[in-house]
Amino acid sequence: MSINKVILVGNVGRDPVVRYFDKGVAKATFPLATSESYYNQQGEAITTTEWHNIVMWRAMAEVAEKTVKKGSQLYIVGKIKTRSYVDKEGNNKYITEILADTFLVLDKKPSAPASGEAAGSVQVTKEPEVPEVQEKAEDYQTASGDDDDLPF
């Protein structure tokens, strides 16, 4: 068993770039910055920033196009995806991206009281994908019930 799950809270580095593909499928991409602060041995505050490439598809991309702007603070849940391509010089290049499953805009409301109430008005979850092929139970072998070879 393995898990590929990422939770990020950070600030958007630029407005999302949205592209439309065949059949009107939308893809939004934008950078998200997460920062971590600590004090070094001299007592100086040090802040490091990590930039993440965020990818959103379909309805989520369309909502992001309307609601996400440079500087917006977002809560994103997704998974890490690495893809590769060959550049013009024939070199292999790799890009690590966060494929968003859900996101929430955390920006404060413009008319929010001093308590700092978060907007929380935009939350988008990826639509469940419907498999194109129905799998049959007989396509899978069943376990023999012999647990003697289990490592635990």
JSON list of C-alpha atoms in Angstrom, two decimals:
[
{"chain": "A", "resi": 1, "resn": "MET", "atom": "CA", "xyz": [0.00, 0.00, 0.00]},
{"chain": "A", "resi": 2, "resn": "SER", "atom": "CA", "xyz": [1.23, 3.49, -0.75]},
{"chain": "A", "resi": 3, "resn": "ILE", "atom": "CA", "xyz": [-0.13, 6.99, -0.33]},
{"chain": "A", "resi": 4, "resn": "ASN", "atom": "CA", "xyz": [0.49, 10.02, -2.52]},
{"chain": "A", "resi": 5, "resn": "LYS", "atom": "CA", "xyz": [-1.24, 12.93, -0.77]},
{"chain": "A", "resi": 6, "resn": "VAL", "atom": "CA", "xyz": [-0.14, 16.54, -0.41]},
{"chain": "A", "resi": 7, "resn": "ILE", "atom": "CA", "xyz": [-1.69, 19.29, 1.70]},
{"chain": "A", "resi": 8, "resn": "LEU", "atom": "CA", "xyz": [-0.47, 22.83, 1.06]},
{"chain": "A", "resi": 9, "resn": "VAL", "atom": "CA", "xyz": [-1.39, 26.25, 2.40]},
{"chain": "A", "resi": 10, "resn": "GLY", "atom": "CA", "xyz": [0.33, 29.05, 0.55]},
{"chain": "A", "resi": 11, "resn": "ASN", "atom": "CA", "xyz": [0.11, 32.13, -1.63]},
{"chain": "A", "resi": 12, "resn": "VAL", "atom": "CA", "xyz": [-0.42, 32.18, -5.39]},
{"chain": "A", "resi": 13, "resn": "GLY", "atom": "CA", "xyz": [2.58, 33.58, -7.30]},
{"chain": "A", "resi": 14, "resn": "ARG", "atom": "CA", "xyz": [0.70, 34.69, -10.45]},
{"chain": "A", "resi": 15, "resn": "ASP", "atom": "CA", "xyz": [-2.81, 34.58, -11.90]},
{"chain": "A", "resi": 16, "resn": "PRO", "atom": "CA", "xyz": [-3.70, 31.09, -13.17]},
{"chain": "A", "resi": 17, "resn": "VAL", "atom": "CA", "xyz": [-3.02, 30.38, -16.83]},
{"chain": "A", "resi": 18, "resn": "VAL", "atom": "CA", "xyz": [-6.03, 28.49, -18.21]},
{"chain": "A", "resi": 19, "resn": "ARG", "atom": "CA", "xyz": [-5.89, 26.55, -21.47]},
{"chain": "A", "resi": 20, "resn": "TYR", "atom": "CA", "xyz": [-8.77, 24.76, -23.15]},
{"chain": "A", "resi": 21, "resn": "PHE", "atom": "CA", "xyz": [-8.24, 21.47, -24.97]},
{"chain": "A", "resi": 22, "resn": "ASP", "atom": "CA", "xyz": [-10.45, 19.15, -27.03]},
{"chain": "A", "resi": 23, "resn": "LYS", "atom": "CA", "xyz": [-14.08, 19.00, -26.00]},
{"chain": "A", "resi": 24, "resn": "GLY", "atom": "CA", "xyz": [-13.65, 22.14, -23.86]},
{"chain": "A", "resi": 25, "resn": "VAL", "atom": "CA", "xyz": [-11.51, 20.50, -21.16]},
{"chain": "A", "resi": 26, "resn": "ALA", "atom": "CA", "xyz": [-9.85, 23.24, -19.09]},
{"chain": "A", "resi": 27, "resn": "LYS", "atom": "CA", "xyz": [-6.40, 23.08, -17.45]},
{"chain": "A", "resi": 28, "resn": "ALA", "atom": "CA", "xyz": [-5.23, 25.77, -15.00]},
{"chain": "A", "resi": 29, "resn": "THR", "atom": "CA", "xyz": [-1.62, 26.12, -13.89]},
{"chain": "A", "resi": 30, "resn": "PHE", "atom": "CA", "xyz": [-0.02, 28.50, -11.42]},
{"chain": "A", "resi": 31, "resn": "PRO", "atom": "CA", "xyz": [2.80, 28.61, -8.85]},
{"chain": "A", "resi": 32, "resn": "LEU", "atom": "CA", "xyz": [2.05, 28.42, -5.12]},
{"chain": "A", "resi": 33, "resn": "ALA", "atom": "CA", "xyz": [4.58, 29.57, -2.51]},
{"chain": "A", "resi": 34, "resn": "THR", "atom": "CA", "xyz": [4.86, 27.96, 0.91]},
{"chain": "A", "resi": 35, "resn": "SER", "atom": "CA", "xyz": [7.20, 29.47, 3.48]},
{"chain": "A", "resi": 36, "resn": "GLU", "atom": "CA", "xyz": [8.90, 28.10, 6.55]},
{"chain": "A", "resi": 37, "resn": "SER", "atom": "CA", "xyz": [10.56, 30.25, 9.22]},
{"chain": "A", "resi": 38, "resn": "TYR", "atom": "CA", "xyz": [13.09, 29.38, 11.89]},
{"chain": "A", "resi": 39, "resn": "TYR", "atom": "CA", "xyz": [15.83, 31.02, 13.96]},
{"chain": "A", "resi": 40, "resn": "ASN", "atom": "CA", "xyz": [19.49, 30.23, 13.32]},
{"chain": "A", "resi": 41, "resn": "GLN", "atom": "CA", "xyz": [22.16, 29.92, 16.03]},
{"chain": "A", "resi": 42, "resn": "GLN", "atom": "CA", "xyz": [22.73, 33.69, 15.98]},
{"chain": "A", "resi": 43, "resn": "GLY", "atom": "CA", "xyz": [19.04, 34.28, 16.73]},
{"chain": "A", "resi": 44, "resn": "GLU", "atom": "CA", "xyz": [18.29, 35.65, 13.27]},
{"chain": "A", "resi": 45, "resn": "ALA", "atom": "CA", "xyz": [14.94, 34.81, 11.71]},
{"chain": "A", "resi": 46, "resn": "ILE", "atom": "CA", "xyz": [15.39, 32.83, 8.50]},
{"chain": "A", "resi": 47, "resn": "THR", "atom": "CA", "xyz": [12.54, 32.26, 6.05]},
{"chain": "A", "resi": 48, "resn": "THR", "atom": "CA", "xyz": [12.74, 29.79, 3.18]},
{"chain": "A", "resi": 49, "resn": "THR", "atom": "CA", "xyz": [10.18, 29.64, 0.41]},
{"chain": "A", "resi": 50, "resn": "GLU", "atom": "CA", "xyz": [9.33, 26.60, -1.68]},
{"chain": "A", "resi": 51, "resn": "TRP", "atom": "CA", "xyz": [7.52, 27.06, -5.00]},
{"chain": "A", "resi": 52, "resn": "HIS", "atom": "CA", "xyz": [5.05, 24.39, -6.14]},
{"chain": "A", "resi": 53, "resn": "ASN", "atom": "CA", "xyz": [3.63, 23.99, -9.66]},
{"chain": "A", "resi": 54, "resn": "ILE", "atom": "CA", "xyz": [-0.14, 23.57, -9.23]},
{"chain": "A", "resi": 55, "resn": "VAL", "atom": "CA", "xyz": [-2.32, 21.92, -11.91]},
{"chain": "A", "resi": 56, "resn": "MET", "atom": "CA", "xyz": [-6.12, 21.88, -11.91]},
{"chain": "A", "resi": 57, "resn": "TRP", "atom": "CA", "xyz": [-8.38, 20.28, -14.51]},
{"chain": "A", "resi": 58, "resn": "ARG", "atom": "CA", "xyz": [-11.94, 20.66, -15.80]},
{"chain": "A", "resi": 59, "resn": "ALA", "atom": "CA", "xyz": [-14.52, 22.45, -13.60]},
{"chain": "A", "resi": 60, "resn": "MET", "atom": "CA", "xyz": [-11.92, 23.10, -10.89]},
{"chain": "A", "resi": 61, "resn": "ALA", "atom": "CA", "xyz": [-9.74, 24.92, -13.45]},
{"chain": "A", "resi": 62, "resn": "GLU", "atom": "CA", "xyz": [-12.70, 27.04, -14.55]},
{"chain": "A", "resi": 63, "resn": "VAL", "atom": "CA", "xyz": [-13.50, 28.00, -10.94]},
{"chain": "A", "resi": 64, "resn": "ALA", "atom": "CA", "xyz": [-9.83, 28.82, -10.31]},
{"chain": "A", "resi": 65, "resn": "GLU", "atom": "CA", "xyz": [-9.83, 31.09, -13.37]},
{"chain": "A", "resi": 66, "resn": "LYS", "atom": "CA", "xyz": [-12.63, 33.14, -11.78]},
{"chain": "A", "resi": 67, "resn": "THR", "atom": "CA", "xyz": [-11.63, 33.07, -8.10]},
{"chain": "A", "resi": 68, "resn": "VAL", "atom": "CA", "xyz": [-7.85, 32.65, -7.80]},
{"chain": "A", "resi": 69, "resn": "LYS", "atom": "CA", "xyz": [-5.60, 35.67, -8.26]},
{"chain": "A", "resi": 70, "resn": "LYS", "atom": "CA", "xyz": [-1.95, 36.48, -7.62]},
{"chain": "A", "resi": 71, "resn": "GLY", "atom": "CA", "xyz": [-1.52, 36.79, -3.85]},
{"chain": "A", "resi": 72, "resn": "SER", "atom": "CA", "xyz": [-4.57, 34.66, -2.97]},
{"chain": "A", "resi": 73, "resn": "GLN", "atom": "CA", "xyz": [-4.04, 32.33, -0.05]},
{"chain": "A", "resi": 74, "resn": "LEU", "atom": "CA", "xyz": [-5.14, 28.78, -0.86]},
{"chain": "A", "resi": 75, "resn": "TYR", "atom": "CA", "xyz": [-5.55, 25.47, 0.93]},
{"chain": "A", "resi": 76, "resn": "ILE", "atom": "CA", "xyz": [-4.88, 22.70, -1.61]},
{"chain": "A", "resi": 77, "resn": "VAL", "atom": "CA", "xyz": [-5.15, 18.92, -1.30]},
{"chain": "A", "resi": 78, "resn": "GLY", "atom": "CA", "xyz": [-3.71, 16.88, -4.13]},
{"chain": "A", "resi": 79, "resn": "LYS", "atom": "CA", "xyz": [-1.00, 14.49, -5.21]},
{"chain": "A", "resi": 80, "resn": "ILE", "atom": "CA", "xyz": [2.54, 14.77, -6.53]},
{"chain": "A", "resi": 81, "resn": "LYS", "atom": "CA", "xyz": [2.95, 14.02, -10.21]},
{"chain": "A", "resi": 82, "resn": "THR", "atom": "CA", "xyz": [6.25, 14.05, -12.12]},
{"chain": "A", "resi": 83, "resn": "ARG", "atom": "CA", "xyz": [6.29, 14.18, -15.89]},
{"chain": "A", "resi": 84, "resn": "SER", "atom": "CA", "xyz": [9.14, 14.29, -18.35]},
{"chain": "A", "resi": 85, "resn": "TYR", "atom": "CA", "xyz": [9.81, 15.55, -21.83]},
{"chain": "A", "resi": 86, "resn": "VAL", "atom": "CA", "xyz": [12.74, 15.96, -24.22]},
{"chain": "A", "resi": 87, "resn": "ASP", "atom": "CA", "xyz": [13.79, 19.56, -24.89]},
{"chain": "A", "resi": 88, "resn": "LYS", "atom": "CA", "xyz": [14.99, 21.03, -28.22]},
{"chain": "A", "resi": 89, "resn": "GLU", "atom": "CA", "xyz": [18.57, 19.96, -27.49]},
{"chain": "A", "resi": 90, "resn": "GLY", "atom": "CA", "xyz": [17.51, 16.35, -26.83]},
{"chain": "A", "resi": 91, "resn": "ASN", "atom": "CA", "xyz": [17.90, 16.54, -23.03]},
{"chain": "A", "resi": 92, "resn": "ASN", "atom": "CA", "xyz": [15.44, 14.83, -20.72]},
{"chain": "A", "resi": 93, "resn": "LYS", "atom": "CA", "xyz": [13.64, 17.35, -18.51]},
{"chain": "A", "resi": 94, "resn": "TYR", "atom": "CA", "xyz": [11.48, 16.57, -15.49]},
{"chain": "A", "resi": 95, "resn": "ILE", "atom": "CA", "xyz": [8.70, 18.66, -13.97]},
{"chain": "A", "resi": 96, "resn": "THR", "atom": "CA", "xyz": [7.17, 17.93, -10.58]},
{"chain": "A", "resi": 97, "resn": "GLU", "atom": "CA", "xyz": [3.62, 19.21, -10.17]},
{"chain": "A", "resi": 98, "resn": "ILE", "atom": "CA", "xyz": [0.84, 19.10, -7.61]},
{"chain": "A", "resi": 99, "resn": "LEU", "atom": "CA", "xyz": [-2.32, 17.74, -9.23]},
{"chain": "A", "resi": 100, "resn": "ALA", "atom": "CA", "xyz": [-5.07, 19.34, -7.14]},
{"chain": "A", "resi": 101, "resn": "ASP", "atom": "CA", "xyz": [-8.02, 17.24, -5.96]},
{"chain": "A", "resi": 102, "resn": "THR", "atom": "CA", "xyz": [-9.63, 20.04, -3.96]},
{"chain": "A", "resi": 103, "resn": "PHE", "atom": "CA", "xyz": [-8.91, 23.63, -2.99]},
{"chain": "A", "resi": 104, "resn": "LEU", "atom": "CA", "xyz": [-10.27, 26.31, -0.72]},
{"chain": "A", "resi": 105, "resn": "VAL", "atom": "CA", "xyz": [-9.68, 30.05, -1.02]},
{"chain": "A", "resi": 106, "resn": "LEU", "atom": "CA", "xyz": [-8.61, 31.34, 2.41]},
{"chain": "A", "resi": 107, "resn": "ASP", "atom": "CA", "xyz": [-8.57, 35.07, 1.63]},
{"chain": "A", "resi": 108, "resn": "LYS", "atom": "CA", "xyz": [-10.24, 37.27, 4.20]},
{"chain": "A", "resi": 109, "resn": "LYS", "atom": "CA", "xyz": [-13.53, 38.85, 3.23]},
{"chain": "A", "resi": 110, "resn": "PRO", "atom": "CA", "xyz": [-13.18, 42.56, 2.34]},
{"chain": "A", "resi": 111, "resn": "SER", "atom": "CA", "xyz": [-15.92, 43.44, 4.84]},
{"chain": "A", "resi": 112, "resn": "ALA", "atom": "CA", "xyz": [-14.87, 40.90, 7.46]},
{"chain": "A", "resi": 113, "resn": "PRO", "atom": "CA", "xyz": [-14.89, 41.95, 11.10]},
{"chain": "A", "resi": 114, "resn": "ALA", "atom": "CA", "xyz": [-11.60, 42.48, 12.91]},
{"chain": "A", "resi": 115, "resn": "SER", "atom": "CA", "xyz": [-11.76, 38.89, 14.15]},
{"chain": "A", "resi": 116, "resn": "GLY", "atom": "CA", "xyz": [-10.16, 37.83, 10.85]},
{"chain": "A", "resi": 117, "resn": "GLU", "atom": "CA", "xyz": [-12.98, 35.65, 9.61]},
{"chain": "A", "resi": 118, "resn": "ALA", "atom": "CA", "xyz": [-11.84, 33.67, 6.56]},
{"chain": "A", "resi": 119, "resn": "ALA", "atom": "CA", "xyz": [-13.89, 33.82, 3.40]},
{"chain": "A", "resi": 120, "resn": "GLY", "atom": "CA", "xyz": [-14.20, 30.08, 2.95]},
{"chain": "A", "resi": 121, "resn": "SER", "atom": "CA", "xyz": [-16.76, 30.79, 0.27]},
{"chain": "A", "resi": 122, "resn": "VAL", "atom": "CA", "xyz": [-15.01, 28.93, -2.52]},
{"chain": "A", "resi": 123, "resn": "GLN", "atom": "CA", "xyz": [-14.29, 25.26, -2.07]},
{"chain": "A", "resi": 124, "resn": "VAL", "atom": "CA", "xyz": [-13.92, 23.01, -5.06]},
{"chain": "A", "resi": 125, "resn": "THR", "atom": "CA", "xyz": [-13.52, 19.26, -5.13]},
{"chain": "A", "resi": 126, "resn": "LYS", "atom": "CA", "xyz": [-12.49, 17.25, -8.16]},
{"chain": "A", "resi": 127, "resn": "GLU", "atom": "CA", "xyz": [-15.35, 15.40, -9.80]},
{"chain": "A", "resi": 128, "resn": "PRO", "atom": "CA", "xyz": [-15.00, 11.64, -9.40]},
{"chain": "A", "resi": 129, "resn": "GLU", "atom": "CA", "xyz": [-13.79, 10.07, -12.61]},
{"chain": "A", "resi": 130, "resn": "VAL", "atom": "CA", "xyz": [-16.04, 7.42, -14.09]},
{"chain": "A", "resi": 131, "resn": "PRO", "atom": "CA", "xyz": [-14.06, 4.48, -15.44]},
{"chain": "A", "resi": 132, "resn": "GLU", "atom": "CA", "xyz": [-14.58, 3.94, -19.14]},
{"chain": "A", "resi": 133, "resn": "VAL", "atom": "CA", "xyz": [-14.37, 0.16, -18.82]},
{"chain": "A", "resi": 134, "resn": "GLN", "atom": "CA", "xyz": [-16.40, -1.82, -16.34]},
{"chain": "A", "resi": 135, "resn": "GLU", "atom": "CA", "xyz": [-14.21, -4.42, -14.66]},
{"chain": "A", "resi": 136, "resn": "LYS", "atom": "CA", "xyz": [-15.59, -7.82, -13.81]},
{"chain": "A", "resi": 137, "resn": "ALA", "atom": "CA", "xyz": [-14.96, -9.53, -10.49]},
{"chain": "A", "resi": 138, "resn": "GLU", "atom": "CA", "xyz": [-13.77, -12.66, -12.29]},
{"chain": "A", "resi": 139, "resn": "ASP", "atom": "CA", "xyz": [-10.93, -10.61, -13.86]},
{"chain": "A", "resi": 140, "resn": "TYR", "atom": "CA", "xyz": [-9.16, -10.73, -10.51]},
{"chain": "A", "resi": 141, "resn": "GLN", "atom": "CA", "xyz": [-7.73, -13.74, -8.74]},
{"chain": "A", "resi": 142, "resn": "THR", "atom": "CA", "xyz": [-8.94, -14.31, -5.22]},
{"chain": "A", "resi": 143, "resn": "ALA", "atom": "CA", "xyz": [-6.58, -14.92, -2.33]},
{"chain": "A", "resi": 144, "resn": "SER", "atom": "CA", "xyz": [-6.18, -18.55, -1.33]},
{"chain": "A", "resi": 145, "resn": "GLY", "atom": "CA", "xyz": [-6.83, -17.73, 2.32]},
{"chain": "A", "resi": 146, "resn": "ASP", "atom": "CA", "xyz": [-3.35, -18.99, 3.29]},
{"chain": "A", "resi": 147, "resn": "ASP", "atom": "CA", "xyz": [-1.89, -16.32, 5.59]},
{"chain": "A", "resi": 148, "resn": "ASP", "atom": "CA", "xyz": [1.27, -18.27, 6.51]},
{"chain": "A", "resi": 149, "resn": "ASP", "atom": "CA", "xyz": [3.43, -16.34, 4.04]},
{"chain": "A", "resi": 150, "resn": "LEU", "atom": "CA", "xyz": [2.47, -12.87, 5.33]},
{"chain": "A", "resi": 151, "resn": "PRO", "atom": "CA", "xyz": [5.43, -10.91, 6.76]},
{"chain": "A", "resi": 152, "resn": "PHE", "atom": "CA", "xyz": [3.52, -9.83, 9.88]}
]
